[in-house]
Amino acid sequence: MKILIILSLFFALDAFAIDHFEGLHKKITKVIKGSNSLKKFTLGKNDEGSDLYGYVYDSQGSGEKVNHLVVAAHHGNEILSADLAYEFIKSLATKKNSFKGSRIYIIPVLNKSGYNKKEREEVAAGVSHDPNRDYPDPCVNKKDFKLKSTSLLARFVEEKKIVGAITIHGYYGSLTYPWGIYTDNYRSLDHDIFELKAQKAVSYNSYTTGTHADILYPAGGAFEDWAYFEHGVWSLLVELENNPNLDDDVKMLYSSIESFPNTRSRDHRHLGNCSQFKDLGISRP
Ligand SMILES: [Zn+2]
């Protein structure tokens, strides 16, 4: 009995001792040490009261910069998405690039508690929520921003006047763009522009391209659609493949960001009819 108690105590302590989030950020801190272009920032405190970190890459030179965003691990169990963010930061710290005139904000893990537990959802006040169903949606009426992490990110997009955004998920092997909402027409007014950018970017990894809804599933309250319909942000969603080649995926990120225009989309209205099919149970990876 004594042994059992000691063993269970040991495992409980061990579970508390593992903070994958802090481990990842320690690794990133090491990688950016000595870089003049990369700095850590704090997005704010999540529902656990702990800080969410990001990194900003500021290209050399003065003058006004265009701000872009890369966000991984909305879903805490998609561990490789954070690994790709790490590899991207590492390459920014160590290799030359052509991001002149750009500022790139990278948030490797948005859902910290989920990431530490390898769980998709994030908990607020004892209730689990899917962070990527927590944003306002033109076709679904629901309570938005139940999580602090998502509301912090939304405010950040507004404050920093983000022009292009890439979110990283897993695992399907695709690069997709709006619409992913419940509509009878998945083509946005920028459909052809999005498709061209996506096709060019996947020349490195041969991922599938198309709208979120066509390639994956429609969903209500996803960041990628919110950023586009609310602000005209050029918003792309990466679904890493199962065994991704992260070097190739970093190249895809570079190509995507290089392809973003200097200004937001001018006409990002949703002109379709919201579909009656609103099965919120179906979830995109
Ligand atoms: Zn996901």
mmCIF file of C-alpha atoms and ligand atoms in Angstrom:
data_model
loop_
_atom_site.group_PDB
_atom_site.id
_atom_site.type_symbol
_atom_site.label_atom_id
_atom_site.label_comp_id
_atom_site.label_asym_id
_atom_site.label_seq_id
_atom_site.Cartn_x
_atom_site.Cartn_y
_atom_site.Cartn_z
ATOM 1 C CA MET A 1 0.000 0.000 0.000
ATOM 2 C CA LYS A 2 2.786 2.379 1.037
ATOM 3 C CA ILE A 3 4.576 1.668 -2.223
ATOM 4 C CA LEU A 4 1.407 2.415 -4.172
ATOM 5 C CA ILE A 5 0.983 5.769 -2.417
ATOM 6 C CA ILE A 6 4.629 6.683 -3.033
ATOM 7 C CA LEU A 7 4.359 5.623 -6.676
ATOM 8 C CA SER A 8 1.188 7.615 -7.334
ATOM 9 C CA LEU A 9 2.720 10.644 -5.585
ATOM 10 C CA PHE A 10 5.789 10.288 -7.777
ATOM 11 C CA PHE A 11 3.714 10.206 -10.971
ATOM 12 C CA ALA A 12 1.573 13.145 -9.830
ATOM 13 C CA LEU A 13 4.670 15.230 -9.101
ATOM 14 C CA ASP A 14 6.206 14.139 -12.381
ATOM 15 C CA ALA A 15 3.129 15.274 -14.329
ATOM 16 C CA PHE A 16 3.341 18.697 -12.693
ATOM 17 C CA ALA A 17 7.049 18.921 -13.343
ATOM 18 C CA ILE A 18 6.687 18.698 -17.131
ATOM 19 C CA ASP A 19 6.054 22.074 -18.676
ATOM 20 C CA HIS A 20 6.493 21.521 -22.400
ATOM 21 C CA PHE A 21 5.524 25.147 -23.049
ATOM 22 C CA GLU A 22 8.386 26.511 -20.938
ATOM 23 C CA GLY A 23 10.736 23.927 -22.464
ATOM 24 C CA LEU A 24 9.907 25.094 -25.975
ATOM 25 C CA HIS A 25 10.396 28.738 -25.066
ATOM 26 C CA LYS A 26 13.746 27.974 -23.430
ATOM 27 C CA LYS A 27 14.803 26.358 -26.696
ATOM 28 C CA ILE A 28 13.674 29.418 -28.672
ATOM 29 C CA THR A 29 15.414 31.823 -26.265
ATOM 30 C CA LYS A 30 18.677 29.974 -26.957
ATOM 31 C CA VAL A 31 18.164 30.141 -30.715
ATOM 32 C CA ILE A 32 17.432 33.884 -30.852
ATOM 33 C CA LYS A 33 20.281 34.813 -28.500
ATOM 34 C CA GLY A 34 22.605 37.058 -30.446
ATOM 35 C CA SER A 35 20.050 37.949 -33.103
ATOM 36 C CA ASN A 36 19.413 41.668 -33.514
ATOM 37 C CA SER A 37 16.197 41.049 -35.401
ATOM 38 C CA LEU A 38 14.265 38.756 -33.043
ATOM 39 C CA LYS A 39 12.776 39.695 -29.683
ATOM 40 C CA LYS A 40 10.420 37.994 -27.255
ATOM 41 C CA PHE A 41 7.123 39.644 -26.339
ATOM 42 C CA THR A 42 4.219 38.783 -24.070
ATOM 43 C CA LEU A 43 0.766 38.527 -25.590
ATOM 44 C CA GLY A 44 -0.920 38.594 -22.169
ATOM 45 C CA LYS A 45 -2.202 36.183 -19.541
ATOM 46 C CA ASN A 46 -4.355 33.182 -20.401
ATOM 47 C CA ASP A 47 -7.184 31.746 -18.292
ATOM 48 C CA GLU A 48 -4.652 30.056 -15.987
ATOM 49 C CA GLY A 49 -3.104 33.452 -15.307
ATOM 50 C CA SER A 50 0.141 32.553 -17.039
ATOM 51 C CA ASP A 51 1.924 34.511 -19.737
ATOM 52 C CA LEU A 52 1.645 33.640 -23.424
ATOM 53 C CA TYR A 53 4.807 34.441 -25.327
ATOM 54 C CA GLY A 54 5.518 35.391 -28.879
ATOM 55 C CA TYR A 55 8.508 36.567 -30.902
ATOM 56 C CA VAL A 56 8.781 39.474 -33.272
ATOM 57 C CA TYR A 57 11.092 39.487 -36.255
ATOM 58 C CA ASP A 58 11.881 43.013 -37.351
ATOM 59 C CA SER A 59 13.586 43.326 -40.710
ATOM 60 C CA GLN A 60 16.510 45.721 -40.898
ATOM 61 C CA GLY A 61 16.003 49.265 -42.109
ATOM 62 C CA SER A 62 13.846 52.141 -41.057
ATOM 63 C CA GLY A 63 10.534 53.232 -42.481
ATOM 64 C CA GLU A 64 7.063 51.882 -42.013
ATOM 65 C CA LYS A 65 6.798 48.097 -41.754
ATOM 66 C CA VAL A 66 4.017 45.775 -42.840
ATOM 67 C CA ASN A 67 2.976 43.443 -40.012
ATOM 68 C CA HIS A 68 2.295 39.734 -40.493
ATOM 69 C CA LEU A 69 1.447 36.957 -38.042
ATOM 70 C CA VAL A 70 2.198 33.248 -37.639
ATOM 71 C CA VAL A 71 0.256 31.354 -34.943
ATOM 72 C CA ALA A 72 0.590 27.691 -34.011
ATOM 73 C CA ALA A 73 -1.091 25.368 -31.510
ATOM 74 C CA HIS A 74 -4.571 26.809 -31.305
ATOM 75 C CA HIS A 75 -5.107 23.083 -30.759
ATOM 76 C CA GLY A 76 -2.841 21.884 -27.955
ATOM 77 C CA ASN A 77 -2.495 18.329 -29.258
ATOM 78 C CA GLU A 78 -1.045 19.496 -32.595
ATOM 79 C CA ILE A 79 2.476 19.493 -31.193
ATOM 80 C CA LEU A 80 4.251 19.564 -34.557
ATOM 81 C CA SER A 81 2.623 22.918 -35.340
ATOM 82 C CA ALA A 82 4.682 24.466 -32.523
ATOM 83 C CA ASP A 83 7.748 22.621 -33.819
ATOM 84 C CA LEU A 84 7.282 24.276 -37.216
ATOM 85 C CA ALA A 85 7.005 27.697 -35.518
ATOM 86 C CA TYR A 86 10.273 26.901 -33.736
ATOM 87 C CA GLU A 87 11.998 25.899 -36.985
ATOM 88 C CA PHE A 88 10.707 29.073 -38.636
ATOM 89 C CA ILE A 89 12.099 31.257 -35.821
ATOM 90 C CA LYS A 90 15.390 29.359 -35.979
ATOM 91 C CA SER A 91 15.720 30.015 -39.691
ATOM 92 C CA LEU A 92 14.906 33.723 -39.192
ATOM 93 C CA ALA A 93 17.646 33.864 -36.554
ATOM 94 C CA THR A 94 20.285 32.104 -38.604
ATOM 95 C CA LYS A 95 19.618 32.598 -42.320
ATOM 96 C CA LYS A 96 19.319 35.541 -44.679
ATOM 97 C CA ASN A 97 15.840 36.283 -45.948
ATOM 98 C CA SER A 98 13.994 38.710 -48.156
ATOM 99 C CA PHE A 99 11.490 40.072 -45.642
ATOM 100 C CA LYS A 100 12.588 43.655 -46.162
ATOM 101 C CA GLY A 101 9.965 46.089 -44.915
ATOM 102 C CA SER A 102 8.166 43.412 -42.896
ATOM 103 C CA ARG A 103 7.635 42.704 -39.247
ATOM 104 C CA ILE A 104 6.590 39.140 -38.449
ATOM 105 C CA TYR A 105 4.990 38.184 -35.153
ATOM 106 C CA ILE A 106 5.221 34.495 -34.277
ATOM 107 C CA ILE A 107 3.197 32.872 -31.508
ATOM 108 C CA PRO A 108 4.400 29.248 -31.262
ATOM 109 C CA VAL A 109 1.738 28.108 -28.770
ATOM 110 C CA LEU A 110 -1.563 29.929 -28.248
ATOM 111 C CA ASN A 111 -3.206 27.153 -26.213
ATOM 112 C CA LYS A 112 -0.669 26.693 -23.436
ATOM 113 C CA SER A 113 -2.673 24.467 -21.074
ATOM 114 C CA GLY A 114 -3.791 22.230 -23.950
ATOM 115 C CA TYR A 115 -0.225 21.999 -25.252
ATOM 116 C CA ASN A 116 1.114 20.887 -21.884
ATOM 117 C CA LYS A 117 -1.568 18.186 -21.652
ATOM 118 C CA LYS A 118 -1.535 17.320 -25.380
ATOM 119 C CA GLU A 119 -5.218 18.180 -25.540
ATOM 120 C CA ARG A 120 -7.003 19.886 -28.409
ATOM 121 C CA GLU A 121 -9.144 22.156 -26.244
ATOM 122 C CA GLU A 122 -8.368 24.830 -23.676
ATOM 123 C CA VAL A 123 -10.009 25.131 -20.263
ATOM 124 C CA ALA A 124 -11.551 28.308 -18.850
ATOM 125 C CA ALA A 125 -13.321 28.242 -15.475
ATOM 126 C CA GLY A 126 -13.394 24.460 -15.510
ATOM 127 C CA VAL A 127 -14.979 24.187 -18.976
ATOM 128 C CA SER A 128 -13.153 22.998 -22.106
ATOM 129 C CA HIS A 129 -13.484 25.064 -25.279
ATOM 130 C CA ASP A 130 -12.185 24.588 -28.788
ATOM 131 C CA PRO A 131 -10.058 27.724 -29.288
ATOM 132 C CA ASN A 132 -10.587 27.624 -33.033
ATOM 133 C CA ARG A 133 -14.372 27.869 -32.677
ATOM 134 C CA ASP A 134 -14.165 30.852 -30.332
ATOM 135 C CA TYR A 135 -14.117 33.767 -32.794
ATOM 136 C CA PRO A 136 -17.077 35.699 -34.205
ATOM 137 C CA ASP A 137 -18.537 34.094 -37.322
ATOM 138 C CA PRO A 138 -20.788 35.599 -39.998
ATOM 139 C CA CYS A 139 -22.956 32.471 -40.167
ATOM 140 C CA VAL A 140 -23.154 31.169 -36.597
ATOM 141 C CA ASN A 141 -24.679 32.994 -33.637
ATOM 142 C CA LYS A 142 -22.960 31.966 -30.445
ATOM 143 C CA LYS A 143 -21.069 33.341 -27.473
ATOM 144 C CA ASP A 144 -17.617 34.427 -28.676
ATOM 145 C CA PHE A 145 -14.312 34.756 -26.887
ATOM 146 C CA LYS A 146 -14.917 32.384 -24.035
ATOM 147 C CA LEU A 147 -11.129 32.067 -23.792
ATOM 148 C CA LYS A 148 -8.664 34.793 -22.881
ATOM 149 C CA SER A 149 -6.092 33.454 -25.353
ATOM 150 C CA THR A 150 -8.359 33.988 -28.362
ATOM 151 C CA SER A 151 -9.539 37.418 -27.282
ATOM 152 C CA LEU A 152 -5.914 38.460 -26.716
ATOM 153 C CA LEU A 153 -5.029 37.280 -30.203
ATOM 154 C CA ALA A 154 -7.988 39.108 -31.758
ATOM 155 C CA ARG A 155 -7.007 42.340 -30.023
ATOM 156 C CA PHE A 156 -3.421 41.820 -31.176
ATOM 157 C CA VAL A 157 -4.523 41.479 -34.826
ATOM 158 C CA GLU A 158 -6.415 44.757 -34.478
ATOM 159 C CA GLU A 159 -3.720 46.695 -32.612
ATOM 160 C CA LYS A 160 -0.858 45.590 -34.834
ATOM 161 C CA LYS A 161 -2.881 46.041 -38.013
ATOM 162 C CA ILE A 162 -1.872 42.571 -39.181
ATOM 163 C CA VAL A 163 -1.970 42.275 -42.983
ATOM 164 C CA GLY A 164 -1.201 38.575 -43.544
ATOM 165 C CA ALA A 165 -1.662 35.655 -41.146
ATOM 166 C CA ILE A 166 -0.786 31.974 -41.195
ATOM 167 C CA THR A 167 -2.106 29.550 -38.625
ATOM 168 C CA ILE A 168 -0.514 26.121 -38.248
ATOM 169 C CA HIS A 169 -2.509 22.985 -37.502
ATOM 170 C CA GLY A 170 -2.181 19.250 -38.137
ATOM 171 C CA TYR A 171 -2.497 16.772 -39.784
ATOM 172 C CA TYR A 172 -3.880 16.754 -43.275
ATOM 173 C CA GLY A 173 -1.198 18.095 -45.641
ATOM 174 C CA SER A 174 -2.899 21.209 -46.971
ATOM 175 C CA LEU A 175 -2.667 24.971 -47.310
ATOM 176 C CA THR A 176 -6.130 26.505 -47.341
ATOM 177 C CA TYR A 177 -7.868 29.877 -47.357
ATOM 178 C CA PRO A 178 -11.379 31.333 -46.779
ATOM 179 C CA TRP A 179 -14.143 30.525 -46.815
ATOM 180 C CA GLY A 180 -14.448 27.765 -44.275
ATOM 181 C CA ILE A 181 -17.733 29.051 -42.872
ATOM 182 C CA TYR A 182 -21.179 27.458 -43.322
ATOM 183 C CA THR A 183 -22.106 29.107 -46.607
ATOM 184 C CA ASP A 184 -23.574 28.038 -49.927
ATOM 185 C CA ASN A 185 -20.588 29.596 -51.752
ATOM 186 C CA TYR A 186 -17.075 28.869 -50.527
ATOM 187 C CA ARG A 187 -15.463 31.254 -53.041
ATOM 188 C CA SER A 188 -14.508 34.589 -51.509
ATOM 189 C CA LEU A 189 -14.044 37.683 -53.671
ATOM 190 C CA ASP A 190 -10.276 37.066 -53.366
ATOM 191 C CA HIS A 191 -10.502 33.394 -54.293
ATOM 192 C CA ASP A 192 -8.209 33.499 -57.335
ATOM 193 C CA ILE A 193 -5.573 35.576 -55.558
ATOM 194 C CA PHE A 194 -5.574 33.173 -52.604
ATOM 195 C CA GLU A 195 -5.287 30.135 -54.869
ATOM 196 C CA LEU A 196 -2.300 31.586 -56.750
ATOM 197 C CA LYS A 197 -0.442 32.356 -53.520
ATOM 198 C CA ALA A 198 -1.224 28.960 -52.031
ATOM 199 C CA GLN A 199 -0.192 27.046 -55.166
ATOM 200 C CA LYS A 200 3.145 28.822 -55.309
ATOM 201 C CA ALA A 201 3.814 28.183 -51.625
ATOM 202 C CA VAL A 202 3.138 24.440 -51.815
ATOM 203 C CA SER A 203 5.654 23.923 -54.611
ATOM 204 C CA TYR A 204 8.017 22.951 -51.755
ATOM 205 C CA ASN A 205 5.891 20.307 -50.058
ATOM 206 C CA SER A 206 3.136 19.379 -52.538
ATOM 207 C CA TYR A 207 0.346 20.073 -50.046
ATOM 208 C CA THR A 208 -3.231 20.309 -51.306
ATOM 209 C CA THR A 209 -4.686 23.787 -51.793
ATOM 210 C CA GLY A 210 -8.244 25.146 -51.774
ATOM 211 C CA THR A 211 -10.767 26.701 -49.438
ATOM 212 C CA HIS A 212 -10.911 25.499 -45.828
ATOM 213 C CA ALA A 213 -14.419 24.191 -46.465
ATOM 214 C CA ASP A 214 -13.643 22.369 -49.725
ATOM 215 C CA ILE A 215 -10.435 20.721 -48.569
ATOM 216 C CA LEU A 216 -11.268 20.231 -44.889
ATOM 217 C CA TYR A 217 -14.735 20.921 -43.469
ATOM 218 C CA PRO A 218 -16.801 24.003 -42.856
ATOM 219 C CA ALA A 219 -16.591 25.187 -39.265
ATOM 220 C CA GLY A 220 -18.051 28.022 -37.232
ATOM 221 C CA GLY A 221 -15.908 30.494 -35.291
ATOM 222 C CA ALA A 222 -12.462 29.733 -36.736
ATOM 223 C CA PHE A 223 -9.694 32.345 -36.538
ATOM 224 C CA GLU A 224 -8.849 32.084 -40.229
ATOM 225 C CA ASP A 225 -12.287 33.132 -41.450
ATOM 226 C CA TRP A 226 -12.712 35.732 -38.695
ATOM 227 C CA ALA A 227 -9.428 37.475 -39.562
ATOM 228 C CA TYR A 228 -10.466 37.682 -43.213
ATOM 229 C CA PHE A 229 -14.102 38.716 -42.900
ATOM 230 C CA GLU A 230 -13.570 41.079 -39.967
ATOM 231 C CA HIS A 231 -10.355 42.758 -41.092
ATOM 232 C CA GLY A 232 -9.483 41.632 -44.604
ATOM 233 C CA VAL A 233 -6.365 39.866 -43.325
ATOM 234 C CA TRP A 234 -4.808 37.586 -45.974
ATOM 235 C CA SER A 235 -5.362 34.478 -43.939
ATOM 236 C CA LEU A 236 -3.900 31.047 -44.696
ATOM 237 C CA LEU A 237 -4.222 27.798 -42.743
ATOM 238 C CA VAL A 238 -1.534 25.129 -42.823
ATOM 239 C CA GLU A 239 -2.456 21.563 -41.991
ATOM 240 C CA LEU A 240 0.886 19.797 -41.637
ATOM 241 C CA GLU A 241 1.026 16.288 -42.998
ATOM 242 C CA ASN A 242 1.484 13.343 -40.650
ATOM 243 C CA ASN A 243 5.239 13.045 -40.991
ATOM 244 C CA PRO A 244 6.117 16.508 -42.198
ATOM 245 C CA ASN A 245 9.428 17.642 -43.593
ATOM 246 C CA LEU A 246 9.666 20.805 -41.522
ATOM 247 C CA ASP A 247 12.458 22.265 -43.696
ATOM 248 C CA ASP A 248 10.121 22.181 -46.697
ATOM 249 C CA ASP A 249 7.286 23.546 -44.576
ATOM 250 C CA VAL A 250 9.479 26.476 -43.482
ATOM 251 C CA LYS A 251 10.034 27.229 -47.187
ATOM 252 C CA MET A 252 6.252 27.186 -47.649
ATOM 253 C CA LEU A 253 5.916 29.728 -44.819
ATOM 254 C CA TYR A 254 8.522 31.983 -46.432
ATOM 255 C CA SER A 255 6.784 31.830 -49.795
ATOM 256 C CA SER A 256 3.374 32.512 -48.221
ATOM 257 C CA ILE A 257 4.599 35.545 -46.299
ATOM 258 C CA GLU A 258 6.533 36.900 -49.281
ATOM 259 C CA SER A 259 3.350 36.657 -51.323
ATOM 260 C CA PHE A 260 1.249 38.745 -48.917
ATOM 261 C CA PRO A 261 0.356 42.179 -50.298
ATOM 262 C CA ASN A 262 1.323 45.304 -48.355
ATOM 263 C CA THR A 263 -2.273 46.128 -47.526
ATOM 264 C CA ARG A 264 -5.285 44.158 -46.344
ATOM 265 C CA SER A 265 -7.934 42.951 -48.774
ATOM 266 C CA ARG A 266 -10.194 45.800 -49.820
ATOM 267 C CA ASP A 267 -13.320 43.736 -50.376
ATOM 268 C CA HIS A 268 -13.664 40.804 -48.015
ATOM 269 C CA ARG A 269 -17.415 40.683 -47.651
ATOM 270 C CA HIS A 270 -19.251 37.398 -47.460
ATOM 271 C CA LEU A 271 -21.803 37.535 -50.278
ATOM 272 C CA GLY A 272 -23.070 33.952 -50.113
ATOM 273 C CA ASN A 273 -26.026 32.678 -48.123
ATOM 274 C CA CYS A 274 -25.292 31.144 -44.770
ATOM 275 C CA SER A 275 -26.083 27.464 -45.028
ATOM 276 C CA GLN A 276 -28.613 25.817 -42.732
ATOM 277 C CA PHE A 277 -26.141 23.021 -42.165
ATOM 278 C CA LYS A 278 -24.533 23.985 -38.911
ATOM 279 C CA ASP A 279 -23.237 20.790 -37.448
ATOM 280 C CA LEU A 280 -20.767 22.241 -34.983
ATOM 281 C CA GLY A 281 -19.869 18.707 -33.975
ATOM 282 C CA ILE A 282 -17.857 18.167 -37.144
ATOM 283 C CA SER A 283 -14.409 19.426 -36.462
ATOM 284 C CA ARG A 284 -11.591 20.459 -38.666
ATOM 285 C CA PRO A 285 -8.259 19.084 -37.512
HETATM 286 ZN ZN ZN B 1 -6.045 22.302 -35.397
#
